[in-house]
Amino acid sequence: KGDTGRAVELIGKAIKQSPDNPLYYNNLGNAYTNKGNYESAIASYRRAVDINHLFGEAHNNLGNALTQIGRPDEAIACFKKAIQARPDMAVAYFSLGRSLKELGFMESALAAVQQAVRVQENYPRAHYLLGQIFMEEGRLKEAETCFKKAVAFIPDSAEIYYSLGNVYRD
């Protein structure tokens, strides 16, 4: 419903009754993230992974929150932990690839995002990110293929059409 303040309050009550449930802390972190309160989200995600170090979603969410506050190196470590915990979690490979790309590690970024697509073929954001990486590397034919796959999943995306148009322009 978009009432994140109420969500924080109610999840907090659940935590008081069951303080060792990592899912509650993960969801509390999600509520804080929705409010833009990344420091509190980070604390909640950290608590979730302290309780269950194999909680891949919480590691991934922690990495995303760290990315939001400009701590990409720590975020990358979290994405790698998410992948260790859940090798079938496409979003963790995607998140890792996005962060590696932002830091300029294009080969590693490419490998991570390609793995995201191998794990989940119908992942339009991953196809789009692959297209961006290929575009930056000057690999226009591969970028075109990726953008076409992405737009097949999201046919009303101006951003994807724009990127595909840039491939044809170049």
GROMACS .gro file of C-alpha atoms in nm:
model
  170
    1LYS     CA    1   0.000   0.000   0.000
    2GLY     CA    2   0.301   0.228   0.014
    3ASP     CA    3   0.276   0.293   0.388
    4THR     CA    4   0.637   0.211   0.472
    5GLY     CA    5   0.617   0.378   0.812
    6ARG     CA    6   0.342   0.140   0.915
    7ALA     CA    7   0.536  -0.150   0.762
    8VAL     CA    8   0.842  -0.064   0.972
    9GLU     CA    9   0.625  -0.043   1.283
   10LEU     CA   10   0.451  -0.377   1.228
   11ILE     CA   11   0.761  -0.566   1.120
   12GLY     CA   12   0.931  -0.425   1.430
   13LYS     CA   13   0.654  -0.581   1.642
   14ALA     CA   14   0.707  -0.914   1.467
   15ILE     CA   15   1.079  -0.893   1.541
   16LYS     CA   16   1.010  -0.830   1.911
   17GLN     CA   17   0.806  -1.151   1.920
   18SER     CA   18   1.051  -1.353   1.710
   19PRO     CA   19   1.394  -1.184   1.723
   20ASP     CA   20   1.582  -1.461   1.545
   21ASN     CA   21   1.383  -1.470   1.221
   22PRO     CA   22   1.609  -1.348   0.939
   23LEU     CA   23   1.317  -1.303   0.700
   24TYR     CA   24   1.171  -1.038   0.929
   25TYR     CA   25   1.498  -0.840   0.927
   26ASN     CA   26   1.527  -0.873   0.550
   27ASN     CA   27   1.175  -0.738   0.505
   28LEU     CA   28   1.242  -0.462   0.756
   29GLY     CA   29   1.544  -0.370   0.544
   30ASN     CA   30   1.321  -0.364   0.236
   31ALA     CA   31   1.082  -0.127   0.413
   32TYR     CA   32   1.369   0.102   0.513
   33THR     CA   33   1.500   0.088   0.156
   34ASN     CA   34   1.158   0.197   0.029
   35LYS     CA   35   1.181   0.495   0.266
   36GLY     CA   36   1.532   0.578   0.141
   37ASN     CA   37   1.675   0.507   0.485
   38TYR     CA   38   1.972   0.303   0.365
   39GLU     CA   39   2.169   0.304   0.690
   40SER     CA   40   1.879   0.142   0.876
   41ALA     CA   41   1.824  -0.095   0.583
   42ILE     CA   42   2.190  -0.197   0.595
   43ALA     CA   43   2.168  -0.266   0.968
   44SER     CA   44   1.857  -0.480   0.913
   45TYR     CA   45   2.011  -0.675   0.626
   46ARG     CA   46   2.329  -0.730   0.827
   47ARG     CA   47   2.122  -0.871   1.112
   48ALA     CA   48   1.944  -1.104   0.868
   49VAL     CA   49   2.273  -1.244   0.734
   50ASP     CA   50   2.417  -1.266   1.085
   51ILE     CA   51   2.128  -1.494   1.176
   52ASN     CA   52   2.146  -1.691   0.851
   53HIS     CA   53   2.470  -1.654   0.655
   54LEU     CA   54   2.314  -1.854   0.369
   55PHE     CA   55   2.031  -1.604   0.313
   56GLY     CA   56   2.114  -1.508  -0.044
   57GLU     CA   57   1.836  -1.253  -0.086
   58ALA     CA   58   1.950  -1.063   0.222
   59HIS     CA   59   2.311  -1.058   0.099
   60ASN     CA   60   2.189  -0.925  -0.235
   61ASN     CA   61   1.967  -0.664  -0.070
   62LEU     CA   62   2.256  -0.559   0.153
   63GLY     CA   63   2.473  -0.516  -0.155
   64ASN     CA   64   2.208  -0.303  -0.325
   65ALA     CA   65   2.175  -0.080  -0.018
   66LEU     CA   66   2.554  -0.041   0.000
   67THR     CA   67   2.552   0.052  -0.369
   68GLN     CA   68   2.298   0.325  -0.296
   69ILE     CA   69   2.531   0.492  -0.046
   70GLY     CA   70   2.840   0.466  -0.266
   71ARG     CA   71   3.018   0.163  -0.119
   72PRO     CA   72   3.062  -0.055  -0.429
   73ASP     CA   73   3.351  -0.266  -0.302
   74GLU     CA   74   3.148  -0.382  -0.003
   75ALA     CA   75   2.848  -0.432  -0.229
   76ILE     CA   76   3.046  -0.660  -0.460
   77ALA     CA   77   3.148  -0.875  -0.164
   78CYS     CA   78   2.780  -0.905  -0.067
   79PHE     CA   79   2.675  -1.005  -0.418
   80LYS     CA   80   2.943  -1.273  -0.420
   81LYS     CA   81   2.813  -1.406  -0.087
   82ALA     CA   82   2.461  -1.409  -0.231
   83ILE     CA   83   2.586  -1.615  -0.526
   84GLN     CA   84   2.769  -1.855  -0.294
   85ALA     CA   85   2.451  -1.902  -0.094
   86ARG     CA   86   2.222  -1.920  -0.397
   87PRO     CA   87   2.401  -2.004  -0.724
   88ASP     CA   88   2.060  -2.008  -0.895
   89MET     CA   89   1.980  -1.645  -0.806
   90ALA     CA   90   1.999  -1.450  -1.131
   91VAL     CA   91   1.949  -1.112  -0.965
   92ALA     CA   92   2.269  -1.157  -0.762
   93TYR     CA   93   2.473  -1.212  -1.081
   94PHE     CA   94   2.298  -0.911  -1.234
   95SER     CA   95   2.373  -0.693  -0.931
   96LEU     CA   96   2.735  -0.808  -0.929
   97GLY     CA   97   2.769  -0.733  -1.299
   98ARG     CA   98   2.613  -0.388  -1.263
   99SER     CA   99   2.855  -0.296  -0.984
  100LEU     CA  100   3.157  -0.434  -1.167
  101LYS     CA  101   3.055  -0.236  -1.478
  102GLU     CA  102   3.027   0.082  -1.274
  103LEU     CA  103   3.381   0.026  -1.148
  104GLY     CA  104   3.510  -0.038  -1.501
  105PHE     CA  105   3.574  -0.412  -1.469
  106MET     CA  106   3.405  -0.486  -1.798
  107GLU     CA  107   3.520  -0.846  -1.854
  108SER     CA  108   3.412  -0.950  -1.507
  109ALA     CA  109   3.088  -0.757  -1.543
  110LEU     CA  110   3.018  -0.928  -1.874
  111ALA     CA  111   3.078  -1.274  -1.724
  112ALA     CA  112   2.849  -1.203  -1.428
  113VAL     CA  113   2.561  -1.071  -1.639
  114GLN     CA  114   2.596  -1.354  -1.890
  115GLN     CA  115   2.557  -1.593  -1.596
  116ALA     CA  116   2.243  -1.406  -1.489
  117VAL     CA  117   2.094  -1.473  -1.833
  118ARG     CA  118   2.203  -1.837  -1.824
  119VAL     CA  119   2.028  -1.878  -1.490
  120GLN     CA  120   1.717  -1.687  -1.602
  121GLU     CA  121   1.673  -1.642  -1.977
  122ASN     CA  122   1.366  -1.420  -1.938
  123TYR     CA  123   1.549  -1.143  -1.751
  124PRO     CA  124   1.508  -0.826  -1.958
  125ARG     CA  125   1.717  -0.603  -1.731
  126ALA     CA  126   2.008  -0.845  -1.767
  127HIS     CA  127   1.976  -0.850  -2.147
  128TYR     CA  128   1.970  -0.470  -2.141
  129LEU     CA  129   2.277  -0.449  -1.919
  130LEU     CA  130   2.458  -0.696  -2.145
  131GLY     CA  131   2.372  -0.470  -2.437
  132GLN     CA  132   2.514  -0.171  -2.253
  133ILE     CA  133   2.836  -0.356  -2.177
  134PHE     CA  134   2.874  -0.473  -2.536
  135MET     CA  135   2.799  -0.120  -2.657
  136GLU     CA  136   3.073   0.028  -2.437
  137GLU     CA  137   3.311  -0.236  -2.566
  138GLY     CA  138   3.227  -0.147  -2.928
  139ARG     CA  139   3.069  -0.487  -2.989
  140LEU     CA  140   2.768  -0.349  -3.171
  141LYS     CA  141   2.626  -0.670  -3.321
  142GLU     CA  142   2.618  -0.834  -2.978
  143ALA     CA  143   2.468  -0.519  -2.825
  144GLU     CA  144   2.197  -0.521  -3.092
  145THR     CA  145   2.108  -0.882  -3.014
  146CYS     CA  146   2.083  -0.809  -2.641
  147PHE     CA  147   1.873  -0.496  -2.685
  148LYS     CA  148   1.637  -0.685  -2.919
  149LYS     CA  149   1.595  -0.957  -2.656
  150ALA     CA  150   1.529  -0.695  -2.388
  151VAL     CA  151   1.272  -0.510  -2.597
  152ALA     CA  152   1.094  -0.838  -2.675
  153PHE     CA  153   1.027  -0.866  -2.301
  154ILE     CA  154   0.951  -0.496  -2.247
  155PRO     CA  155   0.811  -0.361  -2.576
  156ASP     CA  156   0.715  -0.022  -2.429
  157SER     CA  157   1.060   0.074  -2.299
  158ALA     CA  158   1.181   0.401  -2.445
  159GLU     CA  159   1.522   0.342  -2.285
  160ILE     CA  160   1.574   0.016  -2.470
  161TYR     CA  161   1.460   0.163  -2.803
  162TYR     CA  162   1.694   0.456  -2.748
  163SER     CA  163   1.988   0.222  -2.686
  164LEU     CA  164   1.898   0.009  -2.987
  165GLY     CA  165   1.877   0.325  -3.195
  166ASN     CA  166   2.225   0.421  -3.080
  167VAL     CA  167   2.354   0.083  -3.195
  168TYR     CA  168   2.217   0.149  -3.543
  169ARG     CA  169   2.352   0.503  -3.539
  170ASP     CA  170   2.700   0.380  -3.448
   0.00000   0.00000   0.00000
